[in-house]
Amino acid sequence: MAIKFGRPIESRTRLTPVETGAPADAERLDLPTRMRRNRRSEWTRRMVRENTLTVDDLIWPLFIMDGQNSSAPVASMPGVERLTIDQAVREAERAAKLTIPCIALFPYTDPNLRDDTGSEALNADNLVCRAIRAIKKEIPEIGLLCDVALDPFTSHGHDGLLHEGKILNDETVAVLVKQALVQAQAGCDIIAPSDMMDGRVGAIRAALDEAGLVDTGLMAYSAKYASAFYGPFREAVDSAPQFGDRHSYQMAYANRREALREARLDAEEGADIVMVKPALSYLDIIADVRAALDRPVAAYNVSGEYAMVKAAVERGWADGRAVTLEILTSIARAGADLIITYHAREAARWLSE
Ligand code: PBG
């Protein structure tokens, strides 16, 4: 059987059909391009690798709770625990040894401290602020990032102030500004507004500057989608909305162009870093934002994405290390400069082996 540009098998010099086990009448294809040359050995693959994930790209979220020397597992997030501040300090120390550059702190607020307006968020001595001070004192070299949003503090679980079933925008921004100041004054390095109220980035930047906190950074949750992938996080901090949903402030997952408007607005308002969240079902958004803006882009590999991997691994359906590194590299390949991920600690270990 003749193949168009083929040469007869007799012309092969190195491999004979006997050696390769190829059928005797197989012909060599006369291909102008052979993509497999660059893949043929480990050293060529290393040389042509386009993206390399490093520990420098990773931010590790930690859940904190009140109490002393204890931890509580988060059932839907195997390997993740809520930690008391003393334990969080120890984990931060380990993370620093693994050279993880930054930790994101999320409080599990005592239900007794939650109210309609999330007033505990403004307490300069609340759980987050105490954790910031404790970690900064012991491990000053690790970066700290904190969410600005009211959901861990409100009895209704929404990110903002409620009036007659609606989340108020400007009134909420005024509270978020105070929350940001309290956290920045406690020593938080990067303030991350995750509430999706309009105008909050500019308002927070102005207030930080006015207070002399010019070095405090802003990472805006810019394209934050109303996603079903946040379930395990809401279990971890017990912040599921008591009624309704977050569709009036978080983005609709069918929308792509809108993410660019959000990211551009936040950049104009002074965000140092813009974020896309979640990550895995939103790689197109990460790529768009990367291409359109000249700021660092972060992606949040969220709790539901983590839970899916861990569930498959527990059942023996996936190789945890292999799928995790593939997922994280794909997020970097899409254009994320930073990845917030619950896998950060294990990934840091794997990357250093
Ligand atoms: C708070 C906040 C949420 C997450 C980060 N900050 C939950 C939400 O908006 O419902 C989710 C993170 C995750 O799922 O890992 N606004």
CSV table of C-alpha atoms and ligand atoms in Angstrom, one decimal:
chain,number,residue,atom,x,y,z
A,1,MET,CA,0.0,0.0,0.0
A,2,ALA,CA,1.6,3.2,-1.1
A,3,ILE,CA,1.5,6.3,1.1
A,4,LYS,CA,1.7,9.6,-0.8
A,5,PHE,CA,5.1,10.9,0.4
A,6,GLY,CA,6.3,7.7,1.9
A,7,ARG,CA,9.7,6.1,1.3
A,8,PRO,CA,10.0,2.3,1.2
A,9,ILE,CA,10.9,0.6,4.5
A,10,GLU,CA,14.2,-0.7,2.9
A,11,SER,CA,15.6,2.8,3.0
A,12,ARG,CA,15.7,3.0,6.8
A,13,THR,CA,19.1,2.8,8.2
A,14,ARG,CA,18.7,2.7,11.9
A,15,LEU,CA,15.5,0.8,12.6
A,16,THR,CA,14.4,-2.3,10.8
A,17,PRO,CA,10.8,-3.6,10.8
A,18,VAL,CA,12.1,-6.6,12.8
A,19,GLU,CA,13.5,-4.4,15.6
A,20,THR,CA,10.5,-2.1,15.8
A,21,GLY,CA,7.9,-4.9,15.4
A,22,ALA,CA,6.3,-2.9,12.6
A,23,PRO,CA,4.6,-4.8,9.8
A,24,ALA,CA,6.9,-5.6,7.0
A,25,ASP,CA,5.1,-3.4,4.5
A,26,ALA,CA,5.0,-0.3,6.8
A,27,GLU,CA,6.3,2.8,5.1
A,28,ARG,CA,8.1,5.7,6.7
A,29,LEU,CA,6.1,8.9,6.4
A,30,ASP,CA,7.9,11.7,4.7
A,31,LEU,CA,6.8,14.4,7.1
A,32,PRO,CA,8.2,17.9,6.8
A,33,THR,CA,7.5,18.5,10.5
A,34,ARG,CA,7.8,16.1,13.4
A,35,MET,CA,6.5,17.6,16.6
A,36,ARG,CA,7.7,14.6,18.6
A,37,ARG,CA,11.4,15.6,18.2
A,38,ASN,CA,11.1,18.1,21.0
A,39,ARG,CA,9.3,15.6,23.2
A,40,ARG,CA,11.6,12.7,22.8
A,41,SER,CA,13.5,12.9,26.0
A,42,GLU,CA,13.4,14.4,29.5
A,43,TRP,CA,16.1,17.0,28.6
A,44,THR,CA,14.4,18.2,25.4
A,45,ARG,CA,11.1,18.4,27.3
A,46,ARG,CA,12.7,20.5,30.0
A,47,MET,CA,14.3,22.8,27.5
A,48,VAL,CA,11.0,23.6,25.6
A,49,ARG,CA,8.8,23.8,28.7
A,50,GLU,CA,6.8,27.0,28.4
A,51,ASN,CA,5.5,27.4,31.9
A,52,THR,CA,7.0,26.4,35.2
A,53,LEU,CA,5.1,26.5,38.4
A,54,THR,CA,7.1,27.6,41.4
A,55,VAL,CA,6.3,28.1,45.1
A,56,ASP,CA,6.7,31.9,44.5
A,57,ASP,CA,3.3,31.8,42.8
A,58,LEU,CA,1.4,30.4,45.7
A,59,ILE,CA,-0.8,31.9,48.4
A,60,TRP,CA,-2.0,29.6,51.1
A,61,PRO,CA,-5.4,30.2,52.8
A,62,LEU,CA,-5.7,29.4,56.5
A,63,PHE,CA,-8.9,29.2,58.5
A,64,ILE,CA,-8.7,30.5,62.0
A,65,MET,CA,-10.9,30.1,65.0
A,66,ASP,CA,-11.1,31.1,68.7
A,67,GLY,CA,-9.5,29.0,71.4
A,68,GLN,CA,-6.2,27.6,72.4
A,69,ASN,CA,-4.1,24.9,70.9
A,70,SER,CA,-6.8,23.1,68.9
A,71,SER,CA,-7.9,22.5,65.4
A,72,ALA,CA,-11.1,21.3,63.8
A,73,PRO,CA,-11.2,19.5,60.5
A,74,VAL,CA,-13.3,20.9,57.6
A,75,ALA,CA,-15.2,17.8,56.5
A,76,SER,CA,-15.5,18.7,52.9
A,77,MET,CA,-11.9,19.8,52.6
A,78,PRO,CA,-9.7,16.8,53.5
A,79,GLY,CA,-6.3,18.1,54.8
A,80,VAL,CA,-7.7,21.5,55.7
A,81,GLU,CA,-8.4,22.5,59.3
A,82,ARG,CA,-9.6,25.5,61.3
A,83,LEU,CA,-6.8,26.5,63.6
A,84,THR,CA,-6.6,28.5,66.8
A,85,ILE,CA,-4.2,31.4,66.5
A,86,ASP,CA,-1.3,29.7,68.3
A,87,GLN,CA,-1.5,26.8,65.8
A,88,ALA,CA,-1.9,29.2,62.9
A,89,VAL,CA,1.4,30.8,63.9
A,90,ARG,CA,3.1,27.4,63.8
A,91,GLU,CA,1.7,26.7,60.4
A,92,ALA,CA,2.8,30.1,59.2
A,93,GLU,CA,6.3,29.2,60.4
A,94,ARG,CA,6.2,26.0,58.4
A,95,ALA,CA,4.9,27.8,55.4
A,96,ALA,CA,7.7,30.3,55.6
A,97,LYS,CA,10.2,27.4,55.7
A,98,LEU,CA,8.7,26.1,52.6
A,99,THR,CA,9.2,29.6,51.2
A,100,ILE,CA,5.5,30.1,50.5
A,101,PRO,CA,5.4,33.9,50.1
A,102,CYS,CA,2.0,34.8,51.5
A,103,ILE,CA,-0.9,33.4,53.7
A,104,ALA,CA,-4.6,34.4,53.4
A,105,LEU,CA,-6.4,34.5,56.7
A,106,PHE,CA,-10.1,33.6,56.9
A,107,PRO,CA,-11.9,33.8,60.3
A,108,TYR,CA,-14.5,31.4,61.6
A,109,THR,CA,-16.4,34.0,63.7
A,110,ASP,CA,-18.2,32.8,66.9
A,111,PRO,CA,-21.9,32.8,66.0
A,112,ASN,CA,-22.6,34.8,69.2
A,113,LEU,CA,-20.5,37.6,67.7
A,114,ARG,CA,-22.4,37.8,64.5
A,115,ASP,CA,-25.1,40.4,63.9
A,116,ASP,CA,-27.1,42.0,61.2
A,117,THR,CA,-24.5,44.6,60.3
A,118,GLY,CA,-21.3,42.5,60.8
A,119,SER,CA,-20.1,44.8,63.5
A,120,GLU,CA,-17.4,42.4,64.8
A,121,ALA,CA,-15.6,43.1,61.5
A,122,LEU,CA,-14.8,46.5,62.8
A,123,ASN,CA,-13.5,45.3,66.2
A,124,ALA,CA,-9.7,46.1,66.2
A,125,ASP,CA,-9.3,43.2,68.5
A,126,ASN,CA,-11.3,40.6,66.5
A,127,LEU,CA,-10.0,37.2,65.6
A,128,VAL,CA,-8.4,38.2,62.3
A,129,CYS,CA,-6.7,41.2,63.8
A,130,ARG,CA,-5.3,39.2,66.7
A,131,ALA,CA,-4.1,36.5,64.2
A,132,ILE,CA,-2.4,39.2,62.0
A,133,ARG,CA,-0.5,40.6,65.0
A,134,ALA,CA,0.5,37.2,66.3
A,135,ILE,CA,1.8,36.0,63.0
A,136,LYS,CA,3.5,39.3,62.1
A,137,LYS,CA,5.3,39.2,65.5
A,138,GLU,CA,6.7,35.7,65.1
A,139,ILE,CA,7.2,35.4,61.4
A,140,PRO,CA,7.5,38.9,59.9
A,141,GLU,CA,8.9,37.6,56.6
A,142,ILE,CA,5.7,36.0,55.5
A,143,GLY,CA,3.1,38.1,53.7
A,144,LEU,CA,-0.5,38.3,55.0
A,145,LEU,CA,-3.6,38.9,53.0
A,146,CYS,CA,-7.0,39.4,54.4
A,147,ASP,CA,-10.5,39.4,52.9
A,148,VAL,CA,-12.6,42.5,53.2
A,149,ALA,CA,-16.2,41.4,53.2
A,150,LEU,CA,-18.9,41.1,55.9
A,151,ASP,CA,-20.0,37.5,55.3
A,152,PRO,CA,-18.0,35.8,58.1
A,153,PHE,CA,-19.5,38.4,60.5
A,154,THR,CA,-23.1,38.8,59.5
A,155,SER,CA,-25.9,36.7,61.0
A,156,HIS,CA,-27.5,36.5,57.6
A,157,GLY,CA,-24.3,35.4,55.8
A,158,HIS,CA,-24.4,38.1,53.1
A,159,ASP,CA,-21.4,40.2,52.2
A,160,GLY,CA,-23.0,43.5,52.8
A,161,LEU,CA,-25.7,45.5,54.7
A,162,LEU,CA,-29.2,44.4,54.1
A,163,HIS,CA,-32.3,46.6,53.8
A,164,GLU,CA,-35.7,45.1,52.9
A,165,GLY,CA,-34.0,42.0,51.4
A,166,LYS,CA,-31.6,44.1,49.3
A,167,ILE,CA,-27.8,44.4,49.8
A,168,LEU,CA,-27.0,48.1,50.0
A,169,ASN,CA,-24.0,49.2,48.0
A,170,ASP,CA,-22.7,52.5,49.2
A,171,GLU,CA,-23.6,52.0,52.8
A,172,THR,CA,-21.7,48.6,52.7
A,173,VAL,CA,-18.7,50.3,51.1
A,174,ALA,CA,-18.5,52.7,54.1
A,175,VAL,CA,-18.3,49.8,56.4
A,176,LEU,CA,-15.8,47.9,54.3
A,177,VAL,CA,-13.5,50.9,54.3
A,178,LYS,CA,-13.5,50.8,58.2
A,179,GLN,CA,-12.9,47.0,58.1
A,180,ALA,CA,-10.0,47.5,55.7
A,181,LEU,CA,-8.5,50.2,58.0
A,182,VAL,CA,-8.8,48.0,61.1
A,183,GLN,CA,-7.0,45.1,59.3
A,184,ALA,CA,-4.3,47.3,57.8
A,185,GLN,CA,-3.6,48.9,61.1
A,186,ALA,CA,-3.2,45.4,62.7
A,187,GLY,CA,-0.5,44.8,60.1
A,188,CYS,CA,-2.2,43.1,57.2
A,189,ASP,CA,0.0,43.5,54.1
A,190,ILE,CA,-2.6,43.0,51.4
A,191,ILE,CA,-6.3,43.9,51.7
A,192,ALA,CA,-8.5,41.8,49.4
A,193,PRO,CA,-12.0,43.1,49.0
A,194,SER,CA,-14.1,40.1,48.1
A,195,ASP,CA,-17.5,41.6,48.5
A,196,MET,CA,-18.1,42.8,44.9
A,197,MET,CA,-19.7,46.1,45.9
A,198,ASP,CA,-19.2,48.9,43.3
A,199,GLY,CA,-16.6,51.5,44.1
A,200,ARG,CA,-15.0,49.8,47.1
A,201,VAL,CA,-11.5,49.5,45.7
A,202,GLY,CA,-11.2,53.3,45.2
A,203,ALA,CA,-12.8,54.1,48.5
A,204,ILE,CA,-10.5,51.7,50.4
A,205,ARG,CA,-7.4,53.0,48.6
A,206,ALA,CA,-8.3,56.6,49.4
A,207,ALA,CA,-8.9,55.8,53.1
A,208,LEU,CA,-5.7,53.8,53.4
A,209,ASP,CA,-3.7,56.6,51.9
A,210,GLU,CA,-5.4,59.2,54.1
A,211,ALA,CA,-4.5,57.1,57.2
A,212,GLY,CA,-0.9,57.0,56.0
A,213,LEU,CA,-1.1,53.3,55.2
A,214,VAL,CA,0.4,53.9,51.7
A,215,ASP,CA,2.3,50.6,51.7
A,216,THR,CA,-0.7,48.4,52.3
A,217,GLY,CA,-1.5,46.6,49.0
A,218,LEU,CA,-4.9,46.0,47.4
A,219,MET,CA,-5.8,42.7,45.7
A,220,ALA,CA,-9.3,43.1,44.3
A,221,TYR,CA,-11.5,40.2,43.8
A,222,SER,CA,-12.4,41.7,40.4
A,223,ALA,CA,-14.1,39.0,38.5
A,224,LYS,CA,-15.7,37.1,41.3
A,225,TYR,CA,-18.5,34.8,40.0
A,226,ALA,CA,-21.6,33.6,41.8
A,227,SER,CA,-20.3,30.1,41.8
A,228,ALA,CA,-21.5,26.7,43.2
A,229,PHE,CA,-17.8,26.0,43.9
A,230,TYR,CA,-17.7,27.9,47.2
A,231,GLY,CA,-19.7,25.4,49.2
A,232,PRO,CA,-16.8,23.9,51.3
A,233,PHE,CA,-15.5,27.4,52.1
A,234,ARG,CA,-18.9,28.3,53.4
A,235,GLU,CA,-18.8,25.2,55.6
A,236,ALA,CA,-15.4,26.2,56.9
A,237,VAL,CA,-16.4,29.7,58.0
A,238,ASP,CA,-20.1,29.0,58.3
A,239,SER,CA,-21.1,31.8,56.0
A,240,ALA,CA,-23.8,30.3,53.7
A,241,PRO,CA,-26.4,33.0,53.2
A,242,GLN,CA,-29.4,32.3,55.4
A,243,PHE,CA,-31.7,33.3,52.6
A,244,GLY,CA,-31.5,34.2,48.9
A,245,ASP,CA,-28.2,34.1,47.0
A,246,ARG,CA,-25.3,36.3,45.9
A,247,HIS,CA,-26.4,36.9,42.3
A,248,SER,CA,-27.1,40.6,42.9
A,249,TYR,CA,-23.4,41.3,43.6
A,250,GLN,CA,-21.3,38.4,42.3
A,251,MET,CA,-21.0,37.9,38.5
A,252,ALA,CA,-23.0,35.5,36.3
A,253,TYR,CA,-20.9,32.6,35.1
A,254,ALA,CA,-22.3,33.0,31.6
A,255,ASN,CA,-20.5,36.3,31.2
A,256,ARG,CA,-17.0,36.9,29.8
A,257,ARG,CA,-16.7,40.5,28.6
A,258,GLU,CA,-18.1,41.8,31.9
A,259,ALA,CA,-15.0,40.4,33.7
A,260,LEU,CA,-12.8,42.8,31.7
A,261,ARG,CA,-14.9,45.8,32.8
A,262,GLU,CA,-14.7,44.7,36.4
A,263,ALA,CA,-10.9,44.2,36.2
A,264,ARG,CA,-10.3,47.5,34.4
A,265,LEU,CA,-12.5,49.4,36.9
A,266,ASP,CA,-10.6,47.9,39.8
A,267,ALA,CA,-7.3,48.7,38.2
A,268,GLU,CA,-8.4,52.3,37.7
A,269,GLU,CA,-9.5,52.5,41.3
A,270,GLY,CA,-6.0,51.5,42.4
A,271,ALA,CA,-5.9,47.7,42.7
A,272,ASP,CA,-2.3,46.5,42.8
A,273,ILE,CA,-3.4,43.0,41.8
A,274,VAL,CA,-6.6,41.9,40.2
A,275,MET,CA,-8.2,38.5,40.8
A,276,VAL,CA,-10.3,36.0,39.0
A,277,LYS,CA,-12.3,33.6,41.0
A,278,PRO,CA,-12.9,30.6,40.8
A,279,ALA,CA,-10.0,29.4,38.6
A,280,LEU,CA,-10.6,26.1,36.9
A,281,SER,CA,-13.9,26.8,35.1
A,282,TYR,CA,-12.7,30.3,34.4
A,283,LEU,CA,-9.3,29.8,32.6
A,284,ASP,CA,-10.7,31.9,29.6
A,285,ILE,CA,-11.4,34.8,32.0
A,286,ILE,CA,-7.9,34.5,33.4
A,287,ALA,CA,-6.4,34.6,29.9
A,288,ASP,CA,-8.6,37.6,28.9
A,289,VAL,CA,-7.7,39.6,32.0
A,290,ARG,CA,-4.0,38.8,31.6
A,291,ALA,CA,-4.0,40.0,28.0
A,292,ALA,CA,-6.0,43.2,28.7
A,293,LEU,CA,-4.3,44.5,31.8
A,294,ASP,CA,-0.7,45.2,32.8
A,295,ARG,CA,-1.3,44.3,36.5
A,296,PRO,CA,-0.4,41.1,38.2
A,297,VAL,CA,-3.3,38.7,37.9
A,298,ALA,CA,-4.3,36.3,40.7
A,299,ALA,CA,-6.5,33.3,40.4
A,300,TYR,CA,-8.4,31.7,43.3
A,301,ASN,CA,-8.4,27.9,43.1
A,302,VAL,CA,-11.5,27.7,45.3
A,303,SER,CA,-12.7,25.2,47.9
A,304,GLY,CA,-15.0,23.3,45.6
A,305,GLU,CA,-12.2,22.7,43.1
A,306,TYR,CA,-10.0,21.4,46.0
A,307,ALA,CA,-12.8,19.2,47.3
A,308,MET,CA,-13.3,17.6,43.9
A,309,VAL,CA,-9.7,16.6,43.7
A,310,LYS,CA,-9.5,15.3,47.2
A,311,ALA,CA,-12.7,13.3,46.8
A,312,ALA,CA,-11.4,11.6,43.6
A,313,VAL,CA,-8.1,10.9,45.3
A,314,GLU,CA,-9.8,9.4,48.3
A,315,ARG,CA,-11.6,7.0,46.0
A,316,GLY,CA,-8.4,6.1,44.3
A,317,TRP,CA,-9.7,7.6,41.1
A,318,ALA,CA,-6.9,10.2,40.6
A,319,ASP,CA,-3.2,10.6,41.4
A,320,GLY,CA,-3.3,13.5,43.8
A,321,ARG,CA,0.1,14.9,43.1
A,322,ALA,CA,-0.2,14.5,39.3
A,323,VAL,CA,-3.7,16.1,39.0
A,324,THR,CA,-2.9,18.9,41.4
A,325,LEU,CA,0.3,20.0,39.7
A,326,GLU,CA,-1.5,19.7,36.3
A,327,ILE,CA,-4.3,21.9,37.6
A,328,LEU,CA,-2.1,24.5,39.2
A,329,THR,CA,0.2,24.7,36.1
A,330,SER,CA,-2.9,25.1,33.9
A,331,ILE,CA,-4.0,28.1,35.9
A,332,ALA,CA,-0.5,29.6,35.6
A,333,ARG,CA,-0.5,28.8,31.8
A,334,ALA,CA,-3.8,30.6,31.4
A,335,GLY,CA,-2.0,33.7,32.7
A,336,ALA,CA,-2.2,33.8,36.5
A,337,ASP,CA,0.8,35.2,38.2
A,338,LEU,CA,-0.4,34.2,41.6
A,339,ILE,CA,-2.6,31.3,42.7
A,340,ILE,CA,-4.5,31.2,45.9
A,341,THR,CA,-4.9,27.5,46.6
A,342,TYR,CA,-5.5,25.1,49.5
A,343,HIS,CA,-3.0,22.9,47.8
A,344,ALA,CA,-0.2,25.4,48.4
A,345,ARG,CA,1.5,23.6,51.2
A,346,GLU,CA,1.5,20.1,49.6
A,347,ALA,CA,2.4,21.7,46.2
A,348,ALA,CA,5.3,23.6,47.8
A,349,ARG,CA,6.6,20.3,49.1
A,350,TRP,CA,6.2,18.5,45.8
A,351,LEU,CA,7.9,21.3,43.9
A,352,SER,CA,10.9,21.2,46.2
A,353,GLU,CA,11.4,17.4,45.8
B,1,PBG,C1,-16.0,35.8,51.1
B,1,PBG,C2,-15.3,34.8,50.4
B,1,PBG,C3,-15.8,33.6,49.8
B,1,PBG,C4,-14.6,32.9,49.3
B,1,PBG,C5,-13.5,33.7,49.6
B,1,PBG,N1,-14.0,34.9,50.2
B,1,PBG,C6,-17.1,33.0,49.8
B,1,PBG,C7,-18.2,33.6,49.1
B,1,PBG,O1,-18.1,34.6,48.5
B,1,PBG,O2,-19.3,33.0,49.2
B,1,PBG,C8,-14.7,31.6,48.7
B,1,PBG,C9,-13.4,30.8,48.6
B,1,PBG,C10,-13.5,29.4,48.4
B,1,PBG,O3,-14.5,28.8,48.0
B,1,PBG,O4,-12.4,28.8,48.5
B,1,PBG,N2,-16.8,36.7,50.4
